[in-house]
């Protein structure tokens, strides 16, 4: 624990010291623009990879960046989504998976988890759609390729689940809510975003360029739609 | 979203560029020493306030840094705790609350939430012990004082809940697990840790000093509470 | 049933006849000092082994003297604990396991129960912490030794679970609640109590002797474990 | 606690001392003939009022002697019923309510419990059939009369619930299971049993006499039937 206690002191004498005004302001309330949902994995630091400061992102973290469909659990995920959207008025939600995800590795051999880690086993059932997609659409895949595909598919699965939340659905209908599917690659530091037009995960800037070709209505229609490759 | 996309690029050209070896290493596996459980609140950046790097802390974040008693929910909290302890072998768990916590504000007027935010309402029932303690032990308290006390009490409540997890209990019994109760104050950047000897939240370094009066065995015994066989 | 009907008559002409005043008094209200939680096993008679009279102990009995963590079930255990503590003001809670416990035998071979006794199988999941502790800390144990250790460990597990109940936590905080772990041995008629200082189950009188070395405050602090403010 | 510790010693030097053979025998296994389900109320001592010895009755005790319908909860009641019938082969089940029952008092003013005792409030929902019967069939009743009627009705409600358990249903079909509804009156020490023929609670011996008038088939039909007054 010494490591952490020293870190707390270092934080105070460095970052906090040079950002006193920011923290003073933040103590009066939070107004984050983003809900960032990612894995508990220690290798991800959401504020670091987006270079955001305290106050900018409301963050949910669990094993596998899973958001169960509305009503499927009574855990913390639903409450945090509801609070983010209803109480804080957030309109941009990012689900961010990552390479080498232990939860997805677990999902691909879920039968081995029941005895050793019963709670993980139960929890991964909320990624059952991902597991089924892998089984029925990726027969030829193995090893890293299979894992990487499952990481991408899982992020899309969780976006579908997010769409089942009443507060999200209502905002989507109003055109005031945008859902983003990201995958962060630990070894390259790169993030890919799902591009509904291309049906692929691509570097985010590329996407901005391409979408500019389309009319606003076309973009909307494509963007709000479901996340199948044929859209 | 432009803000975030630009951040991703900035991260790559700055931090990632100067830490390539770290990320190369991390891509081969994570070995975090700490499980850090905190609120989804945007104003907390766990890695920033502890000055830790990617790979050091496995992180669970939800509204109110709540860990329901084992079996009380089927949400992500139990799975993440189990994975952290069983699969990653983590032996230090920190539950970190924070000043101005919206979830605790909600808890203190929970009857108003049922209609507006039903998922938040249900979720806060897992902090019912906190609510009851506030009602029965803090009758004279109001406003900020009441809120601050509830933030501290809630962190202690969640430690009790954590102790019901089989993987946690088994490690506690082996004397290989330590639970820490922290509260982070946004306006001062300070963290206070619960000191079981003093029965108070104190700056963590003070605590090291005071505990030095006792032998290691005595400290352990008192800190680990009553029910471990090795105490 | 004849056996029981005759017993009812015998009770009236003997015990009831000589204790009319007690029952007259009891008909006006109950003021038990103890909540006694034990197994449904026919071989245990809580009032007999403690030589207490009607009116002294509020009693919960189920298979395995299990109290699931708060919120983990919607069965009768939580309601009875709440009623005992809140409505009756009870401050002493005893969880009493016993030798040759069928529920613990079941726990040690739980995989065989799922088909034959599904409700028992589900119920024993609330003793999962006990099962995990047995698996991880008692590898060398077999037969009677394994069973006896699991009976002791299970009583301690249930005390941890009890601590998650809001009414219990609130009283613990006030220093007005004491939790006791007992094991009753059918063949010797002896009860052993968990001694937190020694980390062992010992005859209760021995314990009083030993604890006498410490001041009242010290005993309290150690016994109540780490998280009460008054410790 | 001194009171209890002294009781343990007294038990050893008196009862246990004169019943060594019984306890030696019991340590080899239990073979109870009866499952006795009663309230946690401190004023009831099942073995005392039936003058039975250790080993004769398997006992479930909770607030209000409630056995929720099969599948309605995941608490200990179902597991204990299943164990009693399937593992121990018990064929006689007694549900025993009692005068001045606090749980039934609570049921009659359930709306006042939600805030103060939420677990009791939830639990009493499993006696909702009793509450509805009181509301719809006992409009003229008040005070003691209303309470006494609800105590009787509740015992019958719980017998209906018991009949929903697969192990119970299967034995009932085989004609090998008998369910008994008792009410114990604290002030008189008397037990009344529900007499299906008369549709009334009567002293148990009376019942034996009356049933002798009927043919075996008639008795069976009436006995196995539901517990409405018109049967």
PDB file of C-alpha atoms in Angstrom, chain B residues 69-72 86 128-129 132-133 136-138 152-153 156-157 159-161 163-164 166-167 169-170 173-174 179 194 196-197 199 222-229 231, chain C residues 69-72 86 128-129 132-133 136-138 152-153 156-157 159-161 163-164 166-167 169-170 173-174 179 194 196-197 199 222-229 231:
ATOM      1  CA  UNK B  69     -23.625  -8.511  -0.320  1.00  0.00           C
ATOM      2  CA  UNK B  70     -22.707 -11.784  -2.029  1.00  0.00           C
ATOM      3  CA  UNK B  71     -25.659 -13.164  -3.895  1.00  0.00           C
ATOM      4  CA  UNK B  72     -27.804 -10.059  -3.493  1.00  0.00           C
ATOM      5  CA  UNK B  86      -9.253 -15.546  -7.820  1.00  0.00           C
ATOM      6  CA  UNK B 128     -29.710   0.300   3.006  1.00  0.00           C
ATOM      7  CA  UNK B 129     -27.385  -0.382   5.951  1.00  0.00           C
ATOM      8  CA  UNK B 132     -30.333   2.950   8.478  1.00  0.00           C
ATOM      9  CA  UNK B 133     -27.137   3.961  10.265  1.00  0.00           C
ATOM     10  CA  UNK B 136     -30.400   5.929  13.807  1.00  0.00           C
ATOM     11  CA  UNK B 137     -27.035   7.495  14.643  1.00  0.00           C
ATOM     12  CA  UNK B 138     -26.938  10.944  13.025  1.00  0.00           C
ATOM     13  CA  UNK B 152     -17.851   7.655   5.205  1.00  0.00           C
ATOM     14  CA  UNK B 153     -20.383   5.230   6.639  1.00  0.00           C
ATOM     15  CA  UNK B 156     -17.569   0.963   5.751  1.00  0.00           C
ATOM     16  CA  UNK B 157     -20.862  -0.681   4.841  1.00  0.00           C
ATOM     17  CA  UNK B 159     -16.389  -3.336   3.294  1.00  0.00           C
ATOM     18  CA  UNK B 160     -18.781  -5.434   5.403  1.00  0.00           C
ATOM     19  CA  UNK B 161     -20.501  -6.520   2.222  1.00  0.00           C
ATOM     20  CA  UNK B 163     -16.412  -9.737   3.454  1.00  0.00           C
ATOM     21  CA  UNK B 164     -19.322 -11.995   2.440  1.00  0.00           C
ATOM     22  CA  UNK B 166     -16.361 -16.491  -0.776  1.00  0.00           C
ATOM     23  CA  UNK B 167     -13.098 -15.571  -2.497  1.00  0.00           C
ATOM     24  CA  UNK B 169     -13.479 -14.670   3.005  1.00  0.00           C
ATOM     25  CA  UNK B 170     -11.128 -17.431   2.045  1.00  0.00           C
ATOM     26  CA  UNK B 173      -8.839 -16.398   6.590  1.00  0.00           C
ATOM     27  CA  UNK B 174      -5.392 -16.988   5.140  1.00  0.00           C
ATOM     28  CA  UNK B 179      -9.529  -4.208   2.944  1.00  0.00           C
ATOM     29  CA  UNK B 194     -10.453   4.558   7.919  1.00  0.00           C
ATOM     30  CA  UNK B 196      -9.883   0.911  12.843  1.00  0.00           C
ATOM     31  CA  UNK B 197      -7.839   1.615  15.958  1.00  0.00           C
ATOM     32  CA  UNK B 199     -12.405   4.551  14.752  1.00  0.00           C
ATOM     33  CA  UNK B 222      -7.240  -5.855  15.184  1.00  0.00           C
ATOM     34  CA  UNK B 223      -7.444  -4.791  11.601  1.00  0.00           C
ATOM     35  CA  UNK B 224      -8.699  -8.069  10.263  1.00  0.00           C
ATOM     36  CA  UNK B 225     -11.577  -8.095  12.690  1.00  0.00           C
ATOM     37  CA  UNK B 226     -12.908 -10.821  14.834  1.00  0.00           C
ATOM     38  CA  UNK B 227     -13.521 -13.887  12.815  1.00  0.00           C
ATOM     39  CA  UNK B 228     -10.351 -15.065  11.150  1.00  0.00           C
ATOM     40  CA  UNK B 229      -8.818 -18.191  12.572  1.00  0.00           C
ATOM     41  CA  UNK B 231      -6.086 -13.753  14.402  1.00  0.00           C
TER      42      UNK B 231
ATOM     43  CA  UNK C  69     -26.193 -12.133   3.129  1.00  0.00           C
ATOM     44  CA  UNK C  70     -28.686  -9.257   3.245  1.00  0.00           C
ATOM     45  CA  UNK C  71     -30.717  -9.149   0.075  1.00  0.00           C
ATOM     46  CA  UNK C  72     -29.479 -12.490  -1.239  1.00  0.00           C
ATOM     47  CA  UNK C  86     -35.732  -3.872  15.496  1.00  0.00           C
ATOM     48  CA  UNK C 128     -20.580 -21.089  -0.697  1.00  0.00           C
ATOM     49  CA  UNK C 129     -17.990 -19.151   1.328  1.00  0.00           C
ATOM     50  CA  UNK C 132     -14.599 -22.378  -0.758  1.00  0.00           C
ATOM     51  CA  UNK C 133     -12.758 -22.109   2.548  1.00  0.00           C
ATOM     52  CA  UNK C 136      -8.714 -23.882  -0.217  1.00  0.00           C
ATOM     53  CA  UNK C 137      -7.651 -24.324   3.417  1.00  0.00           C
ATOM     54  CA  UNK C 138      -8.389 -27.934   4.377  1.00  0.00           C
ATOM     55  CA  UNK C 152     -17.117 -24.544  12.567  1.00  0.00           C
ATOM     56  CA  UNK C 153     -16.224 -22.540   9.479  1.00  0.00           C
ATOM     57  CA  UNK C 156     -18.228 -18.063  11.193  1.00  0.00           C
ATOM     58  CA  UNK C 157     -19.392 -17.552   7.602  1.00  0.00           C
ATOM     59  CA  UNK C 159     -21.701 -14.337  11.330  1.00  0.00           C
ATOM     60  CA  UNK C 160     -20.084 -12.442   8.448  1.00  0.00           C
ATOM     61  CA  UNK C 161     -23.370 -12.625   6.574  1.00  0.00           C
ATOM     62  CA  UNK C 163     -23.109  -8.306   9.718  1.00  0.00           C
ATOM     63  CA  UNK C 164     -24.522  -7.146   6.371  1.00  0.00           C
ATOM     64  CA  UNK C 166     -28.843  -2.989   8.222  1.00  0.00           C
ATOM     65  CA  UNK C 167     -30.418  -3.489  11.648  1.00  0.00           C
ATOM     66  CA  UNK C 169     -24.854  -3.072  11.371  1.00  0.00           C
ATOM     67  CA  UNK C 170     -26.552  -0.145  12.991  1.00  0.00           C
ATOM     68  CA  UNK C 173     -21.987   0.558  15.372  1.00  0.00           C
ATOM     69  CA  UNK C 174     -23.683   1.599  18.598  1.00  0.00           C
ATOM     70  CA  UNK C 179     -22.528 -11.939  17.768  1.00  0.00           C
ATOM     71  CA  UNK C 194     -15.544 -19.146  18.918  1.00  0.00           C
ATOM     72  CA  UNK C 196     -11.704 -14.371  18.474  1.00  0.00           C
ATOM     73  CA  UNK C 197      -8.598 -13.731  20.553  1.00  0.00           C
ATOM     74  CA  UNK C 199      -8.840 -17.931  16.885  1.00  0.00           C
ATOM     75  CA  UNK C 222     -11.331  -6.727  19.457  1.00  0.00           C
ATOM     76  CA  UNK C 223     -14.549  -8.655  19.579  1.00  0.00           C
ATOM     77  CA  UNK C 224     -16.518  -6.267  17.480  1.00  0.00           C
ATOM     78  CA  UNK C 225     -13.992  -6.373  14.686  1.00  0.00           C
ATOM     79  CA  UNK C 226     -12.560  -3.617  12.657  1.00  0.00           C
ATOM     80  CA  UNK C 227     -15.252  -1.384  11.366  1.00  0.00           C
ATOM     81  CA  UNK C 228     -17.213   0.153  14.177  1.00  0.00           C
ATOM     82  CA  UNK C 229     -16.637   3.831  14.835  1.00  0.00           C
ATOM     83  CA  UNK C 231     -13.874   0.776  18.534  1.00  0.00           C
TER      84      UNK C 231
END
